[in-house]
PDB file of C-alpha atoms in Angstrom:
ATOM      1  CA  MET L   1     -46.654  28.717 -67.706  1.00 70.00           C
ATOM      2  CA  SER L   2     -44.001  26.053 -67.974  1.00 87.00           C
ATOM      3  CA  TYR L   3     -43.734  22.705 -69.685  1.00 88.00           C
ATOM      4  CA  VAL L   4     -44.827  21.167 -66.389  1.00 89.00           C
ATOM      5  CA  THR L   5     -47.956  23.277 -66.041  1.00 89.00           C
ATOM      6  CA  ASP L   6     -48.874  23.844 -69.719  1.00 92.00           C
ATOM      7  CA  TYR L   7     -51.477  21.121 -69.284  1.00 91.00           C
ATOM      8  CA  PRO L   8     -53.387  20.693 -66.052  1.00 91.00           C
ATOM      9  CA  ALA L   9     -52.917  17.523 -64.044  1.00 94.00           C
ATOM     10  CA  ALA L  10     -55.567  14.875 -64.539  1.00 95.00           C
ATOM     11  CA  ALA L  11     -58.292  14.553 -61.965  1.00 97.00           C
ATOM     12  CA  PRO L  12     -57.222  12.204 -59.157  1.00 97.00           C
ATOM     13  CA  GLU L  13     -59.682   9.477 -60.212  1.00 98.00           C
ATOM     14  CA  ILE L  14     -58.345   9.559 -63.793  1.00 97.00           C
ATOM     15  CA  ALA L  15     -54.751   9.437 -62.529  1.00 97.00           C
ATOM     16  CA  ALA L  16     -55.595   6.540 -60.201  1.00 97.00           C
ATOM     17  CA  ALA L  17     -57.179   4.561 -63.056  1.00 98.00           C
ATOM     18  CA  HIS L  18     -54.179   5.235 -65.302  1.00 97.00           C
ATOM     19  CA  PHE L  19     -51.557   4.176 -62.772  1.00 97.00           C
ATOM     20  CA  LEU L  20     -53.547   1.120 -61.710  1.00 97.00           C
ATOM     21  CA  GLN L  21     -53.719   0.064 -65.356  1.00 97.00           C
ATOM     22  CA  ARG L  22     -49.940   0.398 -65.668  1.00 97.00           C
ATOM     23  CA  LEU L  23     -49.404  -1.688 -62.531  1.00 97.00           C
ATOM     24  CA  ASN L  24     -51.747  -4.337 -63.937  1.00 98.00           C
ATOM     25  CA  LEU L  25     -49.480  -4.612 -66.991  1.00 98.00           C
ATOM     26  CA  GLU L  26     -45.998  -4.011 -65.565  1.00 98.00           C
ATOM     27  CA  THR L  27     -43.730  -4.885 -62.710  1.00 98.00           C
ATOM     28  CA  ASP L  28     -40.152  -3.779 -62.172  1.00 97.00           C
ATOM     29  CA  CYS L  29     -36.768  -5.305 -61.492  1.00 98.00           C
ATOM     30  CA  ASP L  30     -36.846  -4.526 -57.781  1.00 98.00           C
ATOM     31  CA  ASP L  31     -40.240  -6.177 -57.298  1.00 98.00           C
ATOM     32  CA  VAL L  32     -39.078  -9.319 -59.125  1.00 98.00           C
ATOM     33  CA  HIS L  33     -35.792  -9.348 -57.202  1.00 98.00           C
ATOM     34  CA  SER L  34     -37.628  -8.969 -53.885  1.00 98.00           C
ATOM     35  CA  ALA L  35     -39.978 -11.846 -54.731  1.00 97.00           C
ATOM     36  CA  ILE L  36     -37.023 -14.083 -55.633  1.00 97.00           C
ATOM     37  CA  LYS L  37     -35.057 -13.062 -52.531  1.00 96.00           C
ATOM     38  CA  GLU L  38     -38.035 -13.645 -50.215  1.00 97.00           C
ATOM     39  CA  GLY L  39     -38.969 -16.943 -51.884  1.00 96.00           C
ATOM     40  CA  ASP L  40     -42.372 -15.512 -52.767  1.00 93.00           C
ATOM     41  CA  VAL L  41     -42.329 -16.281 -56.487  1.00 96.00           C
ATOM     42  CA  ASP L  42     -45.936 -16.736 -57.540  1.00 97.00           C
ATOM     43  CA  PHE L  43     -45.222 -16.235 -61.231  1.00 98.00           C
ATOM     44  CA  VAL L  44     -43.140 -17.769 -64.006  1.00 98.00           C
ATOM     45  CA  LEU L  45     -40.288 -15.527 -65.108  1.00 98.00           C
ATOM     46  CA  LEU L  46     -39.550 -15.805 -68.826  1.00 98.00           C
ATOM     47  CA  HIS L  47     -36.434 -14.628 -70.631  1.00 98.00           C
ATOM     48  CA  VAL L  48     -37.927 -14.127 -74.078  1.00 97.00           C
ATOM     49  CA  VAL L  49     -35.063 -13.118 -76.373  1.00 94.00           C
ATOM     50  CA  GLY L  50     -31.706 -14.387 -77.547  1.00 92.00           C
ATOM     51  CA  SER L  51     -30.151 -17.732 -78.205  1.00 93.00           C
ATOM     52  CA  PRO L  52     -29.882 -20.551 -75.692  1.00 95.00           C
ATOM     53  CA  GLU L  53     -26.153 -19.781 -75.529  1.00 95.00           C
ATOM     54  CA  ALA L  54     -26.780 -16.125 -74.648  1.00 93.00           C
ATOM     55  CA  PHE L  55     -29.302 -17.204 -72.008  1.00 97.00           C
ATOM     56  CA  ALA L  56     -26.741 -19.612 -70.533  1.00 96.00           C
ATOM     57  CA  ARG L  57     -24.193 -16.778 -70.291  1.00 95.00           C
ATOM     58  CA  ARG L  58     -26.493 -14.305 -68.523  1.00 96.00           C
ATOM     59  CA  HIS L  59     -30.040 -14.373 -67.274  1.00 98.00           C
ATOM     60  CA  ILE L  60     -32.054 -13.499 -64.203  1.00 98.00           C
ATOM     61  CA  PRO L  61     -31.964 -16.231 -61.549  1.00 97.00           C
ATOM     62  CA  GLY L  62     -34.982 -18.503 -61.782  1.00 97.00           C
ATOM     63  CA  ALA L  63     -35.912 -17.445 -65.305  1.00 98.00           C
ATOM     64  CA  LEU L  64     -36.801 -19.885 -68.028  1.00 98.00           C
ATOM     65  CA  HIS L  65     -35.733 -19.275 -71.608  1.00 98.00           C
ATOM     66  CA  LEU L  66     -38.756 -19.237 -73.883  1.00 98.00           C
ATOM     67  CA  ARG L  67     -38.624 -16.962 -76.892  1.00 93.00           C
ATOM     68  CA  HIS L  68     -41.897 -15.404 -77.998  1.00 88.00           C
ATOM     69  CA  ARG L  69     -41.712 -17.230 -81.324  1.00 89.00           C
ATOM     70  CA  ASP L  70     -41.716 -20.536 -79.425  1.00 94.00           C
ATOM     71  CA  MET L  71     -44.819 -19.727 -77.388  1.00 97.00           C
ATOM     72  CA  THR L  72     -47.619 -21.932 -78.604  1.00 97.00           C
ATOM     73  CA  ALA L  73     -50.852 -23.087 -77.029  1.00 97.00           C
ATOM     74  CA  GLU L  74     -49.327 -26.554 -76.757  1.00 97.00           C
ATOM     75  CA  ARG L  75     -46.181 -25.301 -75.034  1.00 97.00           C
ATOM     76  CA  MET L  76     -48.066 -23.020 -72.657  1.00 98.00           C
ATOM     77  CA  ALA L  77     -50.354 -25.918 -71.680  1.00 97.00           C
ATOM     78  CA  GLU L  78     -47.459 -27.031 -69.428  1.00 97.00           C
ATOM     79  CA  TRP L  79     -48.741 -24.469 -66.893  1.00 98.00           C
ATOM     80  CA  PRO L  80     -52.191 -23.981 -65.337  1.00 98.00           C
ATOM     81  CA  THR L  81     -54.256 -21.410 -67.220  1.00 97.00           C
ATOM     82  CA  ASP L  82     -54.165 -18.932 -64.307  1.00 98.00           C
ATOM     83  CA  THR L  83     -50.345 -18.878 -64.121  1.00 98.00           C
ATOM     84  CA  LEU L  84     -48.972 -15.346 -64.203  1.00 98.00           C
ATOM     85  CA  PHE L  85     -46.069 -14.939 -66.604  1.00 98.00           C
ATOM     86  CA  VAL L  86     -43.560 -12.118 -66.144  1.00 98.00           C
ATOM     87  CA  VAL L  87     -41.583 -11.530 -69.308  1.00 98.00           C
ATOM     88  CA  TYR L  88     -38.390  -9.590 -69.874  1.00 98.00           C
ATOM     89  CA  CYS L  89     -36.011  -8.884 -72.711  1.00 96.00           C
ATOM     90  CA  ALA L  90     -32.697  -7.099 -73.148  1.00 95.00           C
ATOM     91  CA  GLY L  91     -33.908  -3.712 -71.970  1.00 95.00           C
ATOM     92  CA  PRO L  92     -35.741  -0.533 -72.945  1.00 92.00           C
ATOM     93  CA  HIS L  93     -34.261  -0.688 -76.445  1.00 94.00           C
ATOM     94  CA  CYS L  94     -35.816  -4.136 -77.070  1.00 94.00           C
ATOM     95  CA  ASN L  95     -39.450  -4.954 -77.840  1.00 96.00           C
ATOM     96  CA  GLY L  96     -39.132  -8.701 -77.291  1.00 96.00           C
ATOM     97  CA  ALA L  97     -41.010  -8.516 -73.993  1.00 97.00           C
ATOM     98  CA  ASP L  98     -43.848  -6.605 -75.667  1.00 97.00           C
ATOM     99  CA  ARG L  99     -44.060  -9.244 -78.396  1.00 97.00           C
ATOM    100  CA  ALA L 100     -44.068 -12.038 -75.823  1.00 97.00           C
ATOM    101  CA  ALA L 101     -46.679 -10.309 -73.664  1.00 98.00           C
ATOM    102  CA  LEU L 102     -48.916  -9.807 -76.682  1.00 98.00           C
ATOM    103  CA  LYS L 103     -48.543 -13.445 -77.689  1.00 97.00           C
ATOM    104  CA  LEU L 104     -49.301 -14.691 -74.174  1.00 98.00           C
ATOM    105  CA  ALA L 105     -52.321 -12.399 -73.850  1.00 98.00           C
ATOM    106  CA  ARG L 106     -53.636 -13.635 -77.188  1.00 98.00           C
ATOM    107  CA  LEU L 107     -53.212 -17.178 -75.872  1.00 98.00           C
ATOM    108  CA  GLY L 108     -55.430 -16.189 -72.938  1.00 98.00           C
ATOM    109  CA  ARG L 109     -52.597 -16.096 -70.386  1.00 98.00           C
ATOM    110  CA  PRO L 110     -52.101 -13.529 -67.593  1.00 98.00           C
ATOM    111  CA  VAL L 111     -48.911 -11.590 -68.262  1.00 98.00           C
ATOM    112  CA  LYS L 112     -46.863  -8.633 -67.067  1.00 98.00           C
ATOM    113  CA  ILE L 113     -43.702  -7.093 -68.461  1.00 98.00           C
ATOM    114  CA  MET L 114     -40.725  -6.560 -66.183  1.00 98.00           C
ATOM    115  CA  ILE L 115     -39.783  -3.055 -67.241  1.00 97.00           C
ATOM    116  CA  GLY L 116     -36.076  -2.447 -67.694  1.00 97.00           C
ATOM    117  CA  GLY L 117     -35.229  -6.010 -68.687  1.00 97.00           C
ATOM    118  CA  LEU L 118     -31.619  -7.129 -68.374  1.00 97.00           C
ATOM    119  CA  THR L 119     -30.407  -3.523 -68.554  1.00 97.00           C
ATOM    120  CA  GLY L 120     -32.620  -2.497 -65.638  1.00 98.00           C
ATOM    121  CA  TRP L 121     -31.562  -5.565 -63.655  1.00 98.00           C
ATOM    122  CA  ALA L 122     -27.901  -4.631 -64.146  1.00 98.00           C
ATOM    123  CA  ASP L 123     -28.598  -0.967 -63.328  1.00 98.00           C
ATOM    124  CA  GLU L 124     -30.078  -2.075 -59.992  1.00 98.00           C
ATOM    125  CA  GLY L 125     -26.869  -4.000 -59.239  1.00 98.00           C
ATOM    126  CA  PHE L 126     -28.607  -7.371 -59.057  1.00 98.00           C
ATOM    127  CA  SER L 127     -26.630 -10.491 -59.920  1.00 97.00           C
ATOM    128  CA  PHE L 128     -27.219 -12.734 -62.898  1.00 97.00           C
ATOM    129  CA  ALA L 129     -27.283 -16.494 -63.073  1.00 94.00           C
TER     130      ALA L 129
END
């Protein structure tokens, strides 16, 4: 046995349910970049950490700066209730996107996290605004 085979693989239907659940909660930098590049942005991209000055220095094109602590029912009422929000933070070492996603979900809003955040965006070689 090896570390790979110490535990048997899940049944295909269990694996399918697991990976579908992940895709329902996450997107990645390449998918967001492709949507922006193709002009097929059917979501609101939110930069959810840092100061306005840090956002002005570097953010993903098309993103709005809205920190999770500033997300209120009143503020989110600016968008239709079925608007999908894609949130990102600094990167894998940051939980700001998780906090924002939790807040949005508790406000009854559809939300996904862009895994990788700014670090992932840079790793892909995509440009910043």
